[in-house]
Every structure is written in C-alpha cells, then in structure tokens.
Amino acid sequence: MRGSKPMTASALALATAWISLAASQALGATLTVKAGESIQAAVKRALPGDRIEVEPGLYKETVFIDKDGIELSGIVRGGQWPVLDGENKLNDGVLVSGHGVTIERLWVKRYKGNGIMTQGSNNYRIAYNVVEGPCFYAIFPQFGKNGLVTHNVAFGSEDAAIYVGMSDNVDVVHNQTYASIIGIESENSHDILIENNYVHDNVVGIATTMLPALPVKSSDRIIIRNNIVARNNMKNTAPPGAITAGAPPGLGILVLGTDHTTVEGNLIRDNDGVGVMVSETNFLVTTPDDRMDPFPDSTQVLRNVFLNNGSNPQGTLRDLLDIAGVERGVDVLATGKGRDHCIADRLALTTLGTRNFADCAPGTTSAAVASMQTAKPVVATPFTADQKGRLTYLAVCTGCHTYNSKLVGPPMVVIKALYGKDEQRLADYIAKPVRKRPDYPEMPSQDYLPEDIRLAVARYILSELSH
Amino acid sequence: MRLLALTAVLLLGANGAHAASFALADHCPPSFDMAEDGRCHLVSLYQMYTAAPGQGGLRVPLPELKGSYTPQQIDLGRLLFFDPVLSGDGKSSCAHCHHPDLAYADGRTTGMGASGEGVGPARRQGDVLPRNTPGLWNVGFLGRLFWDGRATSLEEQSVGPLFAANEMASTPDHVRQALAMNPEYRRLFAQAFQRSANQPIALEEVATALAAFETSLVSLNSRFDRYAHGDDRALSDSEVRGWNVFRGFVGRCTQCHVPPLFQSDDLAAIGAPPVPGQPYDQGAGVLPPADPALNGAFKVPTLRNIALTAPYFQAGQFAQLADVVDFYNAPRGHAVPPGAKVELHWHIHMRQAELPPQDVADLLSFLNALTDTSMSPQVPTAVPSGLPVIPRLHP
C-alpha cells in the first residue's frame, strides 16, 4: 500500500483479502442497496469482507459501521450519485469504528455534525466522495492508524473540511477543499502526508496543530507537499466557542506547535495574510496543559513557490505585524520559542521572525517519503484463538468461577471432571446454559461470544487451566 | 483464599475476638492473573486490540492500570477498606461513603463525613462535605483523582480522606497505633509486605493496600462491551442510536469521555451550574498556582456504571441522568453564573446541540448500557478490628 498514488485495484484486492483472512471469511459477497432502501440495513447484513454497492438515489439516514472489512461503495451512473442527505437535521453522515473499511463515491451533504467520520479505525480508505456542508467537519478520521483520504471534494465546513485528529500514518492526497474555516488540518497526529491537494478560498488553507487538553500529547512528522494553497481569505464565521474562531483569514499554511513539519514544493499564492506561519499553540488556544509541549520544533520550510501573499493581513495577524512595525504580510512568519527550524531560499522570500531559522542544507528534501501509510496493514488482533480463549476465561468467567472453590458458579475442577475432553459440549452449554443445581443461580448465557471464542474458552478450560 | 478468609471470619462472631485468624487470599481477584512478578495483572478482552496511547474508539486497548499488587496486598486492602478502625472515632470506614451496593459511591448530593451515622442517602449527623462522593469502579486507571484532579495516584489520594478533619478525622498516629494494637493486622501486614511482624506498620503500607484493593475494582463487561467485542444484539436499537449520538459530533461526548473507559485524564471546564447559596466552585482553577484558564475545570469522570451513581456532577447538582443530558443539550455556558469567568472547553457544543427528543431518549438509554458489577469483590462480614462492617443495602 506504499506510494502516493491512490490504491490500485490489485492493492485494494490484496488489502481486502487480508482483512477477509483475518476475519476467517472466505470470499466477500456484494450487497446492493437501491434508491429507497436503507444502507444501514445492508451494513447490518454484511459480513467482514463484503462490499456494499449503493445505487444512485437519495438516502436520509446515518450510516454506522462497527464491523471490520466492509467496503461501502457508491455507484455513480450518468452523473447521478447516491446522495446521503442529513437535511440539517441528522447528526452525522457516516460513522465508522471498524478496521479495514472503505467509504467511497458517496455524496454526503447537510449533516449537523460530521459528514464522514472514523473513530478508532485502522487501515481505512475514504476516497472519491463529495462532502458538502454546512457541517462541522466534512471528513474526519480520528484515533486511527494507517489511512488514506484521497480524491475527495469537501466544502462548507464550520471547522476543517478534512480533519485528521489524533491519528497515525495517514495520507491526505489529491483532495479539493474550499469554503471552510480550515481546508485541511492535522491535529495531534504523527506521520501524516498532506500532498497534491487543491486548498483554496478557506479562512486558513492547511494547518498542522498541537492542541491542549486532548488525550494525545504530541504532534510529529508531518509533510505538507506539492499542494496548491490559494486565496484562503474567507471571512471567519466560526461559532464564537470554536478554537478556530480566532483564526485570522489569509493564512496559507499554519504550523501550530507541531514538530518535524516539512513544507515543500507547494504553490502558495494570493493568501492575504501570510504564506506560511510557524507559531506556538497559544496563538489559537490558551487552555493550559502541563503534559504537552506547545512550541513547534524542527520545521523545515523547503523550496516552495510564493506569489502575492500578504496584501491585507487582518485580526491577530494584523496585531502581530503592527507590533513588528510591518505594513504588509510576509511569505514566512515565525513567532515563539521553537527550536531547530530551517528555511531554504531565504533571500527569495519576505520573512519575519525567522532569524533563528538555519539555512536548510542544500538538497534537503522529503522526497524519500512517498507515503506515510504503513507498509502492511495494521494487525488489529495479534492473538491466536488459544490466547483469546485464555483472555476470555480470565476476563469473563472468573467473575463467577474460581479454580477450586464455589464462587457464584461451581469450581472449574468440578467442571473439568464433568466435561473431560468434550470441548464442543462445554461450548454449547455456555451458549445455552440450563439449570442444573438447585442451590446455584442460573448461569447467564454467553452466546454474545462468537462460536470460535466459545470453543477456545472450552479448550482452555479443559486442556490448559490448572491451579 | 478469599473464601477461606470468609469462613474463618464467620467462626469469629460479630465481635471478633481476634484469636482465630484471617487469611489473606493467595489468588488474584476475578479478571486478574498472576504474572511471573508475583503480582496480579488485569486481563481484559480489550487486550485483543492495538492502538496508540490516548486513542479511543470501539475496539481499542485499555490504558494500563497504574499499579500492580500481590493478592495478599489486595485482600488486606479489602479488609482495611471496610474497617472503621482507620477513622478517628472508629465509626466510619471508606465503605461508609463508597458503598459497594451504590457502585462505591453514596447516593448523596455531597458526601457526609466525620461523626456521621449510617450509610448512603440515610447517613445522618455528620459533617457535610463540599463535593459529591465519586464511585470507585475503574479508579485504578485514573491519572488524576478527585473532582479537581488534585491527586495523581491512589496512594497519594487515600491519605486525603483519612486525615481530613471533616471526613475520617484520623491522624497518622491514630492509624499507626490502632493497627499496631491489633495482632491480626500486625500479622497480616507482615504477610502482605513480606517482612517481620515486629516491624511497625507504615502508613505507606496502608496506602498501598488500599490502592491495591481499589485497583481491583474493574468494570469492563457491560452490554456495551459485548457490542464492542462484536455482538451486535447486545444493545437495543435505541441504545445503538444513543451510541451514535454519544460519539457523533453534535453530542461530542466521546471527545472527553473517551472509550473504552469513558473518561480522560484531562481537565475540562464545561460550565457546571452553581450550588444555590454557595460561591461558584472554580475547581482546578484555584489549585496552586491558580491558573484562571482552568477556572471551573474538573477532571472528566468515567461514565462506567453511571446509572448507579446518581446524583451527578461535582456537588451532585443533577439528580438524574436525564438532567445531565438536558444540561448538555442546552446552550453553551447557559448555567455559568454571570461574572464567573470560565473559559469553556471547545468541545462543549459550539452552539446549542438541539438534539431532538428522540436523540435525548436514545442517549439516555445508551448511558444505561454501561453498567457492570460482575467483578464485585466479596464484602467481608467481619474485619480484624471486630468493629461492625457496613450494612448491605439490597442483599
């Protein structure tokens, strides 16, 4: 899955095959959803490895995917899309927690919360979607590792159009974002590539941020490369409580407190404030957090094209420039205490506050990094069935059973004697327990455990468990 | 064995002449397994998953428990937790306020301390404390303790209530002496800390044993967990819709109450209502060095077993979960009294959430699916001091 190109069909097939394998699922089926039917009903029926095809039509629902290995794929026919419409009434469009999920070719519009959100998903792919506001975040992968966000068009967000939050190893490539408070943002994330995107007519173009009072306490290794970042001069209409409410319009790229951020090969033009700003967290947020470092370190501003930035700086940017006694905005503005920055092409640029930036060594480039995705899909469950059997025994059964004395249920020595080597019979009993002992309460059914796990517990009890 | 301990105790009778002996468990409590280091380590189905630290979601690992202890330390902590001997007047144990039948809370708006009689909502005549008594399930995961986050470890925390004049009104000398006078405790401490019984009992040992017991209070087998581990029948349709509201970005609940523990170690100002007739509680904002940016900020409490720990918020301002949900659904900052100067956390809805009644009802159903007390430890029927153990509320 390495490479900045969108995943090829064969790579995708491979990934899907891997997921199917992981879920011990032979070959995925294809389920079709027609206009007027419910997408969620298909998700409910689908098994890991299945593909759900959504026909053109109007769908007014929240789709959530809490299983692994589902491919949700719209069919666009003759320019007609499958449209998920929240009508400014529903909360979120697509919510995903499963691993190895694909969301593609859907037109998602008018959800009050987010258009497409993943939470805790690994190995995801969000591709070829159109996400239209008003909404908070159009596309928001959060809390996950190894993802691809590609070829999406996202606009009309009341915050970031594409927001990568507290995530690792994500490529955000070939997208168009506009008419949003921030075009693309990476927040408290690691190993993020933002490349080949067209980010225009937002308040702020691209931002990498280190924000306080969030469970992830660092933000590191981000490449912003080969993007077109243009005319990000929109009036800021973010609601007053939002962090972004204080973001001044006219910022092309904002590096806010993140470490090892590389800005290379971008075309940055016609942003009326500054082209690139490197600053500490409290430029936007002042909430204290003693568990994080708010200062950006090791930023590299490599060779980019800057054209006509800074003609009309406003808000807090204007205030900063006024203090420095500067009339026009600059190509590169740095504030705060960060360390180990470097800048290339210094003489070609207008700069302010970059005195502590070294000159980048000639030839410095991030080109060696073609993708930030992991070489192989993240393995979600590195456990064998036997290990799961032991985990389940300890995590579930010990609430009522001990090895050699009565707790709520009979001791395991007694159970071992009763069942001998008959794993299947034990597995069946725990799925449908029947009353056996008048002086014990009924044992609650454990049929929420999948069949293979029930067998694994049985095997663990009968073959391994000892005093 | 825990059970052995119980039988031994039963023979003693309520007034416990300490001739016969208590025996400490040599096995780990439910859901814990003894590792090579001789200590009990948690085993949970969430260990099947991988994710980076801090990342939440449905199938992600748990943060580590902050401490690991031996079976004997845990079992000794259990006896201490239920033994009024630690308090100044020998009348209140930890369990008088953290009652096992009330999810280790007390069901009161705020706690009732020194010289109180009885347990739970019926407790009388004691000092009224300023803050609500939190439940203790999953307390071993917390990196910040107390509502304002002022303690960072259970060991550090436990001496707080012991020595506060209005809580257990004890003193270090009292604790040391009361325990030293008791041959049973001398023997049990020696056993739990693997040292000679002639050595004096140290306060740190008391703190360690209490922390060990508290760390064993683990609740991770709710219906929500079954759903998380793959059984999509474990939650009703309404509960699943509620889960979507909870994690969605109008509600944003998961941004602070991060699954799978539904808490976080961060402080957040969410604009809690004042208690009538009292100055506004500025929480972490008034702890030294008094940072006004933390005015009104409290630690994000866990929502596990939340249906069992009414009333809610740091002073029990809300009687029912429905009231809490209404609070979150009302406009941002609506309950902050004028002049209180609170900087609200940005995740508190940037404008009115305006959840329709169905969403509100669903969210409530979901909060009720986080209940699990299947790993409840045994409540001792007698403790080494011979003092009476708390009465049970529903047998």
PDB file of N, CA and C in Angstrom, chain A residues 388-416:
ATOM      1  N   LYS A 388      -6.969 -16.070  22.876  1.00  0.00           N
ATOM      2  CA  LYS A 388      -8.260 -15.440  23.130  1.00  0.00           C
ATOM      3  C   LYS A 388      -9.077 -16.266  24.120  1.00  0.00           C
ATOM      4  N   GLY A 389      -8.923 -17.573  24.057  1.00  0.00           N
ATOM      5  CA  GLY A 389      -9.630 -18.440  24.992  1.00  0.00           C
ATOM      6  C   GLY A 389      -9.223 -18.129  26.420  1.00  0.00           C
ATOM      7  N   ARG A 390      -7.930 -17.986  26.629  1.00  0.00           N
ATOM      8  CA  ARG A 390      -7.432 -17.683  27.964  1.00  0.00           C
ATOM      9  C   ARG A 390      -7.920 -16.299  28.412  1.00  0.00           C
ATOM     10  N   LEU A 391      -7.798 -15.320  27.504  1.00  0.00           N
ATOM     11  CA  LEU A 391      -8.258 -13.961  27.833  1.00  0.00           C
ATOM     12  C   LEU A 391      -9.715 -13.983  28.267  1.00  0.00           C
ATOM     13  N   THR A 392     -10.526 -14.701  27.488  1.00  0.00           N
ATOM     14  CA  THR A 392     -11.956 -14.699  27.761  1.00  0.00           C
ATOM     15  C   THR A 392     -12.241 -15.378  29.096  1.00  0.00           C
ATOM     16  N   TYR A 393     -11.564 -16.488  29.354  1.00  0.00           N
ATOM     17  CA  TYR A 393     -11.773 -17.147  30.643  1.00  0.00           C
ATOM     18  C   TYR A 393     -11.486 -16.166  31.786  1.00  0.00           C
ATOM     19  N   LEU A 394     -10.326 -15.522  31.717  1.00  0.00           N
ATOM     20  CA  LEU A 394      -9.932 -14.645  32.822  1.00  0.00           C
ATOM     21  C   LEU A 394     -10.790 -13.384  32.889  1.00  0.00           C
ATOM     22  N   ALA A 395     -11.129 -12.834  31.720  1.00  0.00           N
ATOM     23  CA  ALA A 395     -11.830 -11.561  31.705  1.00  0.00           C
ATOM     24  C   ALA A 395     -13.328 -11.704  31.960  1.00  0.00           C
ATOM     25  N   VAL A 396     -13.880 -12.883  31.716  1.00  0.00           N
ATOM     26  CA  VAL A 396     -15.335 -13.033  31.832  1.00  0.00           C
ATOM     27  C   VAL A 396     -15.723 -14.069  32.894  1.00  0.00           C
ATOM     28  N   CYS A 397     -15.195 -15.283  32.752  1.00  0.00           N
ATOM     29  CA  CYS A 397     -15.683 -16.391  33.572  1.00  0.00           C
ATOM     30  C   CYS A 397     -15.271 -16.248  35.042  1.00  0.00           C
ATOM     31  N   THR A 398     -14.096 -15.640  35.300  1.00  0.00           N
ATOM     32  CA  THR A 398     -13.615 -15.573  36.683  1.00  0.00           C
ATOM     33  C   THR A 398     -14.473 -14.678  37.567  1.00  0.00           C
ATOM     34  N   GLY A 399     -15.386 -13.918  36.954  1.00  0.00           N
ATOM     35  CA  GLY A 399     -16.326 -13.153  37.771  1.00  0.00           C
ATOM     36  C   GLY A 399     -17.208 -14.094  38.587  1.00  0.00           C
ATOM     37  N   CYS A 400     -17.405 -15.315  38.109  1.00  0.00           N
ATOM     38  CA  CYS A 400     -18.309 -16.248  38.782  1.00  0.00           C
ATOM     39  C   CYS A 400     -17.674 -17.597  39.109  1.00  0.00           C
ATOM     40  N   HIS A 401     -16.545 -17.913  38.473  1.00  0.00           N
ATOM     41  CA  HIS A 401     -15.936 -19.221  38.705  1.00  0.00           C
ATOM     42  C   HIS A 401     -14.503 -19.064  39.199  1.00  0.00           C
ATOM     43  N   THR A 402     -14.106 -19.847  40.186  1.00  0.00           N
ATOM     44  CA  THR A 402     -12.680 -19.930  40.512  1.00  0.00           C
ATOM     45  C   THR A 402     -12.241 -21.360  40.230  1.00  0.00           C
ATOM     46  N   TYR A 403     -10.961 -21.588  40.407  1.00  0.00           N
ATOM     47  CA  TYR A 403     -10.464 -22.909  40.055  1.00  0.00           C
ATOM     48  C   TYR A 403     -11.033 -23.985  40.974  1.00  0.00           C
ATOM     49  N   ASN A 404     -10.877 -23.785  42.297  1.00  0.00           N
ATOM     50  CA  ASN A 404     -11.259 -24.918  43.148  1.00  0.00           C
ATOM     51  C   ASN A 404     -12.208 -24.607  44.299  1.00  0.00           C
ATOM     52  N   SER A 405     -12.911 -23.460  44.205  1.00  0.00           N
ATOM     53  CA  SER A 405     -13.956 -23.265  45.213  1.00  0.00           C
ATOM     54  C   SER A 405     -15.189 -22.642  44.575  1.00  0.00           C
ATOM     55  N   LYS A 406     -16.289 -22.740  45.266  1.00  0.00           N
ATOM     56  CA  LYS A 406     -17.532 -22.188  44.752  1.00  0.00           C
ATOM     57  C   LYS A 406     -17.498 -20.669  44.866  1.00  0.00           C
ATOM     58  N   LEU A 407     -17.833 -19.970  43.788  1.00  0.00           N
ATOM     59  CA  LEU A 407     -17.974 -18.522  43.898  1.00  0.00           C
ATOM     60  C   LEU A 407     -19.451 -18.254  43.638  1.00  0.00           C
ATOM     61  N   VAL A 408     -19.808 -17.887  42.414  1.00  0.00           N
ATOM     62  CA  VAL A 408     -21.221 -17.833  42.047  1.00  0.00           C
ATOM     63  C   VAL A 408     -21.586 -19.162  41.397  1.00  0.00           C
ATOM     64  N   GLY A 409     -20.685 -19.622  40.560  1.00  0.00           N
ATOM     65  CA  GLY A 409     -20.886 -20.913  39.897  1.00  0.00           C
ATOM     66  C   GLY A 409     -19.986 -21.971  40.509  1.00  0.00           C
ATOM     67  N   PRO A 410     -20.113 -23.207  40.032  1.00  0.00           N
ATOM     68  CA  PRO A 410     -19.295 -24.299  40.571  1.00  0.00           C
ATOM     69  C   PRO A 410     -17.816 -24.138  40.197  1.00  0.00           C
ATOM     70  N   PRO A 411     -16.924 -24.720  40.978  1.00  0.00           N
ATOM     71  CA  PRO A 411     -15.490 -24.601  40.688  1.00  0.00           C
ATOM     72  C   PRO A 411     -15.115 -25.311  39.390  1.00  0.00           C
ATOM     73  N   MET A 412     -14.050 -24.821  38.774  1.00  0.00           N
ATOM     74  CA  MET A 412     -13.623 -25.367  37.492  1.00  0.00           C
ATOM     75  C   MET A 412     -13.129 -26.805  37.602  1.00  0.00           C
ATOM     76  N   VAL A 413     -12.596 -27.204  38.747  1.00  0.00           N
ATOM     77  CA  VAL A 413     -12.184 -28.616  38.873  1.00  0.00           C
ATOM     78  C   VAL A 413     -13.374 -29.518  38.653  1.00  0.00           C
ATOM     79  N   VAL A 414     -14.511 -29.135  39.190  1.00  0.00           N
ATOM     80  CA  VAL A 414     -15.729 -29.928  39.020  1.00  0.00           C
ATOM     81  C   VAL A 414     -16.124 -29.952  37.540  1.00  0.00           C
ATOM     82  N   ILE A 415     -16.053 -28.770  36.911  1.00  0.00           N
ATOM     83  CA  ILE A 415     -16.445 -28.668  35.503  1.00  0.00           C
ATOM     84  C   ILE A 415     -15.511 -29.491  34.631  1.00  0.00           C
ATOM     85  N   LYS A 416     -14.214 -29.448  34.926  1.00  0.00           N
ATOM     86  CA  LYS A 416     -13.251 -30.240  34.146  1.00  0.00           C
ATOM     87  C   LYS A 416     -13.578 -31.729  34.250  1.00  0.00           C
TER      88      LYS A 416
END
